[in-house]
Amino acid sequence: MYRYSLRKRVAIAFALCVAVLSVAWGFAFFSAIKLSEDHVLANQLKRAAESYPALTTNMRGYDEIASLPESLREWAWTNPDEGMYEFETEELHVAVLSIENGKQAADNEQRRAFVVFDVAGIEAASSGDWWWLLLITGLVGMLGALGFGLGVLVMRRAVAPVVQLAKVVADIDPEKLSADDLKLIESSRFGDDEVGVLAKTIEKTLERISAFVERERYFTGSASHELRTPITVIMGALELLEQSDLPTADAKVVDRVRRATFEMKATIETFLCLAREADDGLYDEQFSVMPLVSQAIDQHRHLLNGKFVDVEIDLNDVEIDDLSKPIACGHSQAFSIAVNNLVRNAFQHTLNGQGPITIHIKERVLFVTNQVSSEANERHTPTETPSSSGYGLGLGIVQRLCERYGWSFSLHADEARVAARLSW
């Protein structure tokens, strides 16, 4: 599968850490046993040297209870079972066994014998026990710290490729992805393991994304030129027609074509803007909202012909003569298309005598409200512009425009009215 598997490296590192700790603990316990043996033998030899030249031993055997030390006689008369007994106060260890004339007897001919070992001066005193406990605790703490440090070192070496790959990926800015980011990841240096597979996958993904961004830039640049050229030609021809003396009916047709061409130009600009991965700050301008609202009303006022519907503009706290406020930020043409769509929906779905249409403008909010009837609700859908009009982008496009430039859009409809809210 992989030549150097990350899982194998981690498993080997863990096994190595456990093996080293096991060996360390083994040496520690072996040393403790040897020290204990040496301590006991040294104390026993010291006690024998103190009694020189008598060389009395501190271990004796007793066949009769009467010959036992006085402190053990009362206990011995209770006929204790065979085994080992310890008397901490007297510092004595006693072994009880059954004998018959110095030899082991049958169960029906048993007699108790006692082997008494006087450990006074051999066992460590209570104060010495605390020193030994402190020493053992320090040894355990030292081995624990050694194990922790060794584990951190070994695991850090084992997962070093993962940390290295994470640092490389962290240096890549997904918002400004470029071909130079491919140089940050060289999958060949991560080896043939799971990390290497991840590095290769990320490298290939970045290559595909870079190629896609390059194709997108080429397409939007070419499409922008190819689509704008016929629009420019049409607008030039319309200007020539408007300068000529046309009948009234033909002039209305030319005016309708002019409006459609202007909206098509704005639509192309908006679609190209939405198609681009990044606009490099080209569409981060500040613009006045009021002129765009007035332009949208003028462009779509023909939809109210014969409906006897009034349009009311409520500027709230904004001065009527101060057309420079309120101010929005983003793509002015995209904002204009969003406003045009809302105004067109309101004009188109308001029936004869169902006015007024209210356009409420505040510092950072635009409301477009129109009155509707139950019959209008049955025949029209207030949340989408009919495609038969030739202008409809749909409110889904408005929503995308708002998401693209950080604006907010919401629509509320009930039996009496439809209210669209656009905030920035």
Tab-separated table of C-alpha atoms in Angstrom:
chain	number	residue	atom	x	y	z
A	1	MET	CA	0.000	0.000	0.000
A	2	TYR	CA	2.500	2.620	1.205
A	3	ARG	CA	6.214	2.180	1.438
A	4	TYR	CA	6.458	4.132	4.681
A	5	SER	CA	3.040	4.120	6.276
A	6	LEU	CA	2.301	6.857	8.785
A	7	ARG	CA	0.351	4.367	10.867
A	8	LYS	CA	3.381	2.057	10.977
A	9	ARG	CA	5.637	4.917	12.009
A	10	VAL	CA	3.298	5.870	14.835
A	11	ALA	CA	2.959	2.229	15.924
A	12	ILE	CA	6.746	1.739	15.879
A	13	ALA	CA	7.250	4.981	17.780
A	14	PHE	CA	4.716	3.913	20.410
A	15	ALA	CA	6.294	0.447	20.699
A	16	LEU	CA	9.771	1.990	21.017
A	17	CYS	CA	8.571	4.330	23.753
A	18	VAL	CA	6.927	1.458	25.663
A	19	ALA	CA	10.031	-0.721	25.279
A	20	VAL	CA	12.360	1.987	26.588
A	21	LEU	CA	10.075	2.676	29.548
A	22	SER	CA	9.750	-1.041	30.299
A	23	VAL	CA	13.526	-1.469	30.325
A	24	ALA	CA	13.888	1.598	32.536
A	25	TRP	CA	11.270	0.323	34.972
A	26	GLY	CA	12.908	-3.120	34.965
A	27	PHE	CA	16.316	-1.677	35.863
A	28	ALA	CA	14.683	0.492	38.517
A	29	PHE	CA	12.954	-2.461	40.217
A	30	PHE	CA	16.046	-4.650	39.902
A	31	SER	CA	18.130	-1.913	41.496
A	32	ALA	CA	15.565	-1.529	44.291
A	33	ILE	CA	15.681	-5.273	45.022
A	34	LYS	CA	19.465	-5.354	45.041
A	35	LEU	CA	19.615	-2.311	47.303
A	36	SER	CA	17.140	-3.939	49.712
A	37	GLU	CA	19.159	-7.168	49.795
A	38	ASP	CA	22.380	-5.300	50.346
A	39	HIS	CA	20.769	-3.208	53.075
A	40	VAL	CA	19.497	-6.284	54.949
A	41	LEU	CA	22.794	-8.151	54.664
A	42	ALA	CA	24.807	-5.107	55.689
A	43	ASN	CA	22.654	-4.551	58.783
A	44	GLN	CA	22.849	-8.228	59.736
A	45	LEU	CA	26.631	-8.257	59.297
A	46	LYS	CA	26.894	-5.056	61.335
A	47	ARG	CA	24.908	-6.611	64.173
A	48	ALA	CA	27.125	-9.714	64.114
A	49	ALA	CA	30.231	-7.538	64.183
A	50	GLU	CA	28.959	-5.681	67.222
A	51	SER	CA	28.624	-8.995	69.143
A	52	TYR	CA	32.098	-10.212	68.117
A	53	PRO	CA	33.647	-12.548	69.190
A	54	ALA	CA	30.475	-14.276	70.434
A	55	LEU	CA	28.911	-14.129	66.948
A	56	THR	CA	25.432	-14.822	68.254
A	57	THR	CA	22.819	-15.315	65.623
A	58	ASN	CA	19.490	-13.516	65.598
A	59	MET	CA	17.610	-16.582	64.286
A	60	ARG	CA	16.742	-19.424	66.718
A	61	GLY	CA	14.556	-22.501	66.810
A	62	TYR	CA	12.339	-23.530	69.752
A	63	ASP	CA	10.754	-26.929	70.375
A	64	GLU	CA	8.973	-25.962	73.570
A	65	ILE	CA	6.632	-23.070	74.207
A	66	ALA	CA	8.235	-22.506	77.591
A	67	SER	CA	11.568	-21.738	75.933
A	68	LEU	CA	10.093	-18.996	73.697
A	69	PRO	CA	10.659	-15.357	74.512
A	70	GLU	CA	8.204	-14.205	77.122
A	71	SER	CA	6.394	-11.883	74.713
A	72	LEU	CA	5.486	-14.837	72.450
A	73	ARG	CA	4.433	-17.464	75.032
A	74	GLU	CA	0.832	-16.326	75.467
A	75	TRP	CA	0.365	-16.278	71.711
A	76	ALA	CA	1.986	-19.713	71.290
A	77	TRP	CA	-0.439	-21.324	73.788
A	78	THR	CA	-3.308	-20.485	71.341
A	79	ASN	CA	-1.927	-23.254	69.082
A	80	PRO	CA	-1.462	-21.110	65.933
A	81	ASP	CA	-1.606	-22.689	62.504
A	82	GLU	CA	1.447	-23.305	60.394
A	83	GLY	CA	2.709	-20.249	58.585
A	84	MET	CA	4.576	-17.000	58.916
A	85	TYR	CA	3.747	-14.353	61.566
A	86	GLU	CA	5.067	-10.859	62.162
A	87	PHE	CA	5.139	-8.952	65.445
A	88	GLU	CA	5.968	-5.351	64.672
A	89	THR	CA	6.110	-4.181	68.289
A	90	GLU	CA	8.622	-6.878	69.326
A	91	GLU	CA	10.390	-6.680	65.895
A	92	LEU	CA	10.102	-10.439	65.556
A	93	HIS	CA	9.199	-12.729	62.647
A	94	VAL	CA	7.986	-16.226	63.614
A	95	ALA	CA	7.606	-19.378	61.496
A	96	VAL	CA	5.321	-22.111	62.877
A	97	LEU	CA	5.791	-25.715	61.705
A	98	SER	CA	4.848	-29.244	62.777
A	99	ILE	CA	7.606	-31.750	63.716
A	100	GLU	CA	8.061	-35.215	65.337
A	101	ASN	CA	11.386	-35.816	67.036
A	102	GLY	CA	12.966	-33.212	64.792
A	103	LYS	CA	11.252	-34.607	61.676
A	104	GLN	CA	7.924	-33.901	60.049
A	105	ALA	CA	5.184	-36.026	61.661
A	106	ALA	CA	1.883	-37.434	60.513
A	107	ASP	CA	-1.250	-35.404	61.055
A	108	ASN	CA	-2.151	-37.443	64.186
A	109	GLU	CA	1.318	-36.991	65.794
A	110	GLN	CA	1.939	-33.285	65.347
A	111	ARG	CA	3.936	-31.032	67.614
A	112	ARG	CA	4.515	-27.323	67.138
A	113	ALA	CA	7.964	-25.885	66.619
A	114	PHE	CA	8.887	-22.241	66.248
A	115	VAL	CA	11.625	-20.448	64.337
A	116	VAL	CA	12.067	-16.908	65.641
A	117	PHE	CA	13.926	-14.262	63.634
A	118	ASP	CA	14.848	-11.111	65.539
A	119	VAL	CA	14.965	-8.264	62.998
A	120	ALA	CA	15.808	-5.547	65.498
A	121	GLY	CA	18.579	-3.469	63.943
A	122	ILE	CA	18.106	-5.122	60.524
A	123	GLU	CA	14.784	-3.663	59.304
A	124	ALA	CA	14.754	0.023	58.566
A	125	ALA	CA	13.234	2.265	61.180
A	126	SER	CA	9.947	4.057	60.535
A	127	SER	CA	11.819	7.267	59.741
A	128	GLY	CA	13.901	5.295	57.233
A	129	ASP	CA	10.719	4.047	55.554
A	130	TRP	CA	9.762	7.610	54.784
A	131	TRP	CA	13.132	8.228	53.192
A	132	TRP	CA	12.749	5.119	51.092
A	133	LEU	CA	9.234	6.184	50.091
A	134	LEU	CA	10.543	9.609	49.134
A	135	LEU	CA	13.314	8.021	47.082
A	136	ILE	CA	10.906	5.696	45.282
A	137	THR	CA	8.501	8.564	44.617
A	138	GLY	CA	11.305	10.624	43.141
A	139	LEU	CA	12.388	7.700	41.003
A	140	VAL	CA	8.842	7.153	39.742
A	141	GLY	CA	8.469	10.872	38.961
A	142	MET	CA	11.794	10.900	37.137
A	143	LEU	CA	10.815	7.866	35.047
A	144	GLY	CA	7.403	9.437	34.360
A	145	ALA	CA	9.021	12.667	33.179
A	146	LEU	CA	11.441	10.639	31.068
A	147	GLY	CA	8.553	8.696	29.546
A	148	PHE	CA	6.594	11.867	28.815
A	149	GLY	CA	9.569	13.597	27.228
A	150	LEU	CA	10.446	10.523	25.222
A	151	GLY	CA	6.843	10.134	24.075
A	152	VAL	CA	6.624	13.783	22.985
A	153	LEU	CA	9.934	13.518	21.131
A	154	VAL	CA	9.093	10.263	19.387
A	155	MET	CA	5.541	11.293	18.454
A	156	ARG	CA	6.752	14.679	17.216
A	157	ARG	CA	9.206	12.929	14.927
A	158	ALA	CA	6.491	10.545	13.776
A	159	VAL	CA	3.901	13.216	12.917
A	160	ALA	CA	6.403	15.799	11.632
A	161	PRO	CA	5.272	15.335	7.981
A	162	VAL	CA	1.661	16.078	8.954
A	163	VAL	CA	2.691	19.268	10.769
A	164	GLN	CA	4.844	20.308	7.821
A	165	LEU	CA	1.962	19.790	5.374
A	166	ALA	CA	-0.419	21.721	7.643
A	167	LYS	CA	1.978	24.696	7.743
A	168	VAL	CA	2.310	24.666	3.962
A	169	VAL	CA	-1.458	24.579	3.461
A	170	ALA	CA	-1.919	27.355	6.048
A	171	ASP	CA	0.282	29.653	3.964
A	172	ILE	CA	-2.097	29.344	0.992
A	173	ASP	CA	-4.746	32.058	0.810
A	174	PRO	CA	-7.900	30.564	-0.793
A	175	GLU	CA	-9.247	34.052	-1.434
A	176	LYS	CA	-6.242	34.946	-3.606
A	177	LEU	CA	-5.272	31.657	-5.191
A	178	SER	CA	-2.611	31.979	-7.871
A	179	ALA	CA	-0.148	29.846	-9.780
A	180	ASP	CA	2.575	30.730	-7.263
A	181	ASP	CA	0.706	28.765	-4.612
A	182	LEU	CA	1.611	25.576	-6.476
A	183	LYS	CA	5.243	26.182	-5.547
A	184	LEU	CA	4.375	26.004	-1.851
A	185	ILE	CA	3.485	22.315	-2.086
A	186	GLU	CA	6.056	19.876	-3.415
A	187	SER	CA	4.487	16.487	-2.899
A	188	SER	CA	7.769	14.708	-3.649
A	189	ARG	CA	9.294	15.784	-0.319
A	190	PHE	CA	6.534	14.150	1.758
A	191	GLY	CA	7.381	10.564	0.838
A	192	ASP	CA	5.217	7.623	-0.157
A	193	ASP	CA	2.733	7.507	2.706
A	194	GLU	CA	-0.659	8.918	3.688
A	195	VAL	CA	0.777	12.430	3.990
A	196	GLY	CA	2.315	12.107	0.542
A	197	VAL	CA	-1.057	11.091	-0.895
A	198	LEU	CA	-2.707	14.127	0.724
A	199	ALA	CA	0.039	16.400	-0.612
A	200	LYS	CA	-0.340	15.007	-4.135
A	201	THR	CA	-4.122	15.400	-3.974
A	202	ILE	CA	-3.851	19.010	-2.773
A	203	GLU	CA	-1.257	19.730	-5.449
A	204	LYS	CA	-3.491	18.348	-8.214
A	205	THR	CA	-6.483	20.237	-6.806
A	206	LEU	CA	-4.549	23.511	-6.824
A	207	GLU	CA	-3.486	22.835	-10.401
A	208	ARG	CA	-7.099	22.311	-11.460
A	209	ILE	CA	-8.264	25.421	-9.610
A	210	SER	CA	-5.486	27.518	-11.133
A	211	ALA	CA	-6.361	26.232	-14.603
A	212	PHE	CA	-10.045	26.979	-13.958
A	213	VAL	CA	-9.279	30.523	-12.811
A	214	GLU	CA	-7.158	31.078	-15.895
A	215	ARG	CA	-9.952	29.790	-18.177
A	216	GLU	CA	-12.474	31.955	-16.322
A	217	ARG	CA	-10.360	35.058	-16.806
A	218	TYR	CA	-9.886	34.309	-20.498
A	219	PHE	CA	-13.601	33.606	-20.991
A	220	THR	CA	-14.852	36.675	-19.165
A	221	GLY	CA	-12.353	38.882	-20.978
A	222	SER	CA	-13.313	37.503	-24.390
A	223	ALA	CA	-17.033	37.389	-23.627
A	224	SER	CA	-16.954	40.959	-22.368
A	225	HIS	CA	-15.557	42.176	-25.680
A	226	GLU	CA	-17.721	39.971	-27.895
A	227	LEU	CA	-20.968	40.820	-26.091
A	228	ARG	CA	-20.363	44.533	-25.701
A	229	THR	CA	-19.533	45.065	-29.363
A	230	PRO	CA	-23.007	44.220	-30.794
A	231	ILE	CA	-24.669	46.148	-27.958
A	232	THR	CA	-22.580	49.199	-28.840
A	233	VAL	CA	-23.513	48.823	-32.509
A	234	ILE	CA	-27.219	48.581	-31.669
A	235	MET	CA	-27.082	51.636	-29.399
A	236	GLY	CA	-25.301	53.616	-32.132
A	237	ALA	CA	-27.951	52.657	-34.670
A	238	LEU	CA	-30.704	53.631	-32.233
A	239	GLU	CA	-29.135	57.067	-31.742
A	240	LEU	CA	-29.206	57.591	-35.523
A	241	LEU	CA	-32.845	56.497	-35.671
A	242	GLU	CA	-33.799	58.826	-32.835
A	243	GLN	CA	-32.247	61.755	-34.701
A	244	SER	CA	-34.332	61.039	-37.794
A	245	ASP	CA	-37.943	62.087	-38.268
A	246	LEU	CA	-39.923	58.955	-37.359
A	247	PRO	CA	-43.668	58.460	-37.056
A	248	THR	CA	-45.049	58.298	-33.533
A	249	ALA	CA	-45.602	54.542	-33.656
A	250	ASP	CA	-42.055	53.909	-34.901
A	251	ALA	CA	-40.616	56.261	-32.288
A	252	LYS	CA	-42.329	54.221	-29.528
A	253	VAL	CA	-40.833	51.043	-30.965
A	254	VAL	CA	-37.376	52.600	-31.098
A	255	ASP	CA	-37.790	53.819	-27.521
A	256	ARG	CA	-38.762	50.323	-26.397
A	257	VAL	CA	-35.747	48.835	-28.202
A	258	ARG	CA	-33.503	51.444	-26.604
A	259	ARG	CA	-34.742	50.528	-23.091
A	260	ALA	CA	-34.294	46.832	-23.772
A	261	THR	CA	-30.785	47.407	-25.152
A	262	PHE	CA	-29.784	49.485	-22.144
A	263	GLU	CA	-31.039	46.796	-19.753
A	264	MET	CA	-29.286	44.105	-21.806
A	265	LYS	CA	-26.005	46.011	-21.485
A	266	ALA	CA	-26.433	46.283	-17.710
A	267	THR	CA	-27.390	42.603	-17.539
A	268	ILE	CA	-24.256	41.548	-19.430
A	269	GLU	CA	-22.104	43.621	-17.085
A	270	THR	CA	-23.744	42.034	-14.074
A	271	PHE	CA	-23.438	38.474	-15.350
A	272	LEU	CA	-19.784	38.997	-16.182
A	273	CYS	CA	-19.232	40.419	-12.726
A	274	LEU	CA	-20.896	37.425	-11.079
A	275	ALA	CA	-18.886	35.037	-13.265
A	276	ARG	CA	-15.530	36.448	-12.193
A	277	GLU	CA	-13.741	34.810	-9.290
A	278	ALA	CA	-12.353	38.179	-8.205
A	279	ASP	CA	-12.905	41.700	-9.426
A	280	ASP	CA	-9.639	43.116	-7.957
A	281	GLY	CA	-11.562	45.997	-6.387
A	282	LEU	CA	-12.965	47.245	-9.705
A	283	TYR	CA	-16.509	47.116	-8.355
A	284	ASP	CA	-15.987	48.553	-4.895
A	285	GLU	CA	-17.207	52.044	-5.649
A	286	GLN	CA	-19.513	54.369	-3.738
A	287	PHE	CA	-22.571	55.696	-5.530
A	288	SER	CA	-25.785	57.565	-4.793
A	289	VAL	CA	-28.963	55.512	-4.489
A	290	MET	CA	-31.536	58.180	-5.330
A	291	PRO	CA	-30.531	58.679	-9.004
A	292	LEU	CA	-30.715	54.935	-9.621
A	293	VAL	CA	-34.181	54.760	-8.053
A	294	SER	CA	-35.395	57.677	-10.161
A	295	GLN	CA	-33.926	56.070	-13.275
A	296	ALA	CA	-35.675	52.762	-12.502
A	297	ILE	CA	-39.024	54.548	-12.047
A	298	ASP	CA	-38.615	56.414	-15.349
A	299	GLN	CA	-37.609	53.287	-17.254
A	300	HIS	CA	-40.583	51.240	-16.082
A	301	ARG	CA	-43.264	53.876	-15.775
A	302	HIS	CA	-44.713	52.642	-19.074
A	303	LEU	CA	-45.866	49.517	-17.191
A	304	LEU	CA	-48.350	51.738	-15.314
A	305	ASN	CA	-49.940	53.176	-18.450
A	306	GLY	CA	-53.690	52.911	-18.121
A	307	LYS	CA	-53.589	51.585	-14.526
A	308	PHE	CA	-54.179	54.909	-12.735
A	309	VAL	CA	-51.631	54.006	-10.052
A	310	ASP	CA	-49.613	56.633	-8.210
A	311	VAL	CA	-45.960	56.223	-7.215
A	312	GLU	CA	-44.994	57.733	-3.883
A	313	ILE	CA	-41.364	58.267	-2.888
A	314	ASP	CA	-40.762	58.604	0.841
A	315	LEU	CA	-37.277	59.899	1.600
A	316	ASN	CA	-37.789	59.778	5.371
A	317	ASP	CA	-34.997	61.925	6.906
A	318	VAL	CA	-33.189	62.446	3.575
A	319	GLU	CA	-33.463	65.916	2.090
A	320	ILE	CA	-35.282	65.933	-1.254
A	321	ASP	CA	-32.776	68.292	-2.850
A	322	ASP	CA	-29.772	66.310	-1.607
A	323	LEU	CA	-29.550	63.602	-4.285
A	324	SER	CA	-26.071	62.560	-3.116
A	325	LYS	CA	-27.579	60.663	-0.173
A	326	PRO	CA	-27.979	57.924	0.763
A	327	ILE	CA	-24.735	56.267	-0.364
A	328	ALA	CA	-24.196	52.570	-1.186
A	329	CYS	CA	-20.986	50.668	-1.917
A	330	GLY	CA	-20.387	47.972	-4.528
A	331	HIS	CA	-21.291	47.642	-8.205
A	332	SER	CA	-23.555	50.501	-9.252
A	333	GLN	CA	-24.926	48.630	-12.284
A	334	ALA	CA	-25.631	45.540	-10.176
A	335	PHE	CA	-27.437	47.704	-7.644
A	336	SER	CA	-29.347	49.331	-10.485
A	337	ILE	CA	-30.465	45.937	-11.821
A	338	ALA	CA	-31.620	44.898	-8.340
A	339	VAL	CA	-33.614	48.126	-7.954
A	340	ASN	CA	-34.993	47.828	-11.509
A	341	ASN	CA	-36.166	44.303	-10.821
A	342	LEU	CA	-37.949	45.328	-7.606
A	343	VAL	CA	-39.565	48.365	-9.218
A	344	ARG	CA	-40.573	46.384	-12.291
A	345	ASN	CA	-42.166	43.678	-10.147
A	346	ALA	CA	-44.119	46.280	-8.203
A	347	PHE	CA	-45.289	48.086	-11.353
A	348	GLN	CA	-46.174	44.893	-13.196
A	349	HIS	CA	-48.119	43.197	-10.378
A	350	THR	CA	-50.141	46.255	-9.401
A	351	LEU	CA	-53.528	46.205	-11.094
A	352	ASN	CA	-55.661	49.122	-12.135
A	353	GLY	CA	-56.611	51.217	-9.121
A	354	GLN	CA	-54.627	49.055	-6.673
A	355	GLY	CA	-52.144	51.833	-5.799
A	356	PRO	CA	-50.297	53.550	-4.530
A	357	ILE	CA	-46.827	52.053	-4.972
A	358	THR	CA	-44.574	53.300	-2.179
A	359	ILE	CA	-40.794	53.524	-2.459
A	360	HIS	CA	-39.411	54.232	0.988
A	361	ILE	CA	-35.741	55.287	1.124
A	362	LYS	CA	-33.799	55.467	4.378
A	363	GLU	CA	-30.103	55.885	5.106
A	364	ARG	CA	-29.219	52.225	4.430
A	365	VAL	CA	-32.539	50.598	3.471
A	366	LEU	CA	-34.826	50.677	0.438
A	367	PHE	CA	-38.454	49.458	0.660
A	368	VAL	CA	-40.646	48.898	-2.402
A	369	THR	CA	-44.270	48.192	-1.453
A	370	ASN	CA	-47.244	47.647	-3.754
A	371	GLN	CA	-50.882	46.846	-3.046
A	372	VAL	CA	-52.369	43.617	-4.427
A	373	SER	CA	-55.760	41.936	-4.358
A	374	SER	CA	-56.712	38.288	-3.961
A	375	GLU	CA	-57.444	38.061	-7.699
A	376	ALA	CA	-53.987	39.425	-8.443
A	377	ASN	CA	-52.422	36.840	-6.178
A	378	GLU	CA	-54.202	34.059	-8.050
A	379	ARG	CA	-53.097	35.286	-11.451
A	380	HIS	CA	-49.575	36.472	-10.646
A	381	THR	CA	-46.692	35.334	-8.490
A	382	PRO	CA	-45.200	38.335	-6.707
A	383	THR	CA	-41.878	36.651	-6.061
A	384	GLU	CA	-40.781	36.271	-9.677
A	385	THR	CA	-40.920	38.457	-12.765
A	386	PRO	CA	-42.589	36.730	-15.752
A	387	SER	CA	-40.114	35.814	-18.425
A	388	SER	CA	-42.514	36.901	-21.154
A	389	SER	CA	-41.728	40.531	-20.398
A	390	GLY	CA	-38.252	40.081	-21.785
A	391	TYR	CA	-36.612	41.785	-18.799
A	392	GLY	CA	-36.870	39.191	-16.059
A	393	LEU	CA	-33.713	38.135	-14.260
A	394	GLY	CA	-35.699	36.721	-11.360
A	395	LEU	CA	-35.349	37.529	-7.722
A	396	GLY	CA	-32.846	34.680	-7.432
A	397	ILE	CA	-30.381	36.829	-9.384
A	398	VAL	CA	-31.156	39.736	-7.059
A	399	GLN	CA	-30.357	37.482	-4.132
A	400	ARG	CA	-27.036	36.481	-5.717
A	401	LEU	CA	-26.156	40.107	-6.365
A	402	CYS	CA	-26.819	40.905	-2.721
A	403	GLU	CA	-24.679	38.005	-1.557
A	404	ARG	CA	-21.906	39.022	-3.948
A	405	TYR	CA	-21.654	42.587	-2.627
A	406	GLY	CA	-22.683	42.104	0.988
A	407	TRP	CA	-26.175	43.535	0.642
A	408	SER	CA	-29.321	42.053	2.170
A	409	PHE	CA	-32.590	41.256	0.396
A	410	SER	CA	-35.919	40.004	1.749
A	411	LEU	CA	-39.466	39.790	0.434
A	412	HIS	CA	-42.679	39.734	2.436
A	413	ALA	CA	-46.041	39.052	0.792
A	414	ASP	CA	-49.521	38.772	2.268
A	415	GLU	CA	-53.078	39.173	1.012
A	416	ALA	CA	-52.928	42.984	0.986
A	417	ARG	CA	-49.414	43.962	-0.089
A	418	VAL	CA	-45.983	42.847	-1.222
A	419	ALA	CA	-42.986	44.507	0.437
A	420	ALA	CA	-39.433	44.084	-0.864
A	421	ARG	CA	-36.538	45.174	1.361
A	422	LEU	CA	-33.043	45.927	0.073
A	423	SER	CA	-30.445	47.024	2.637
A	424	TRP	CA	-26.723	47.750	2.352
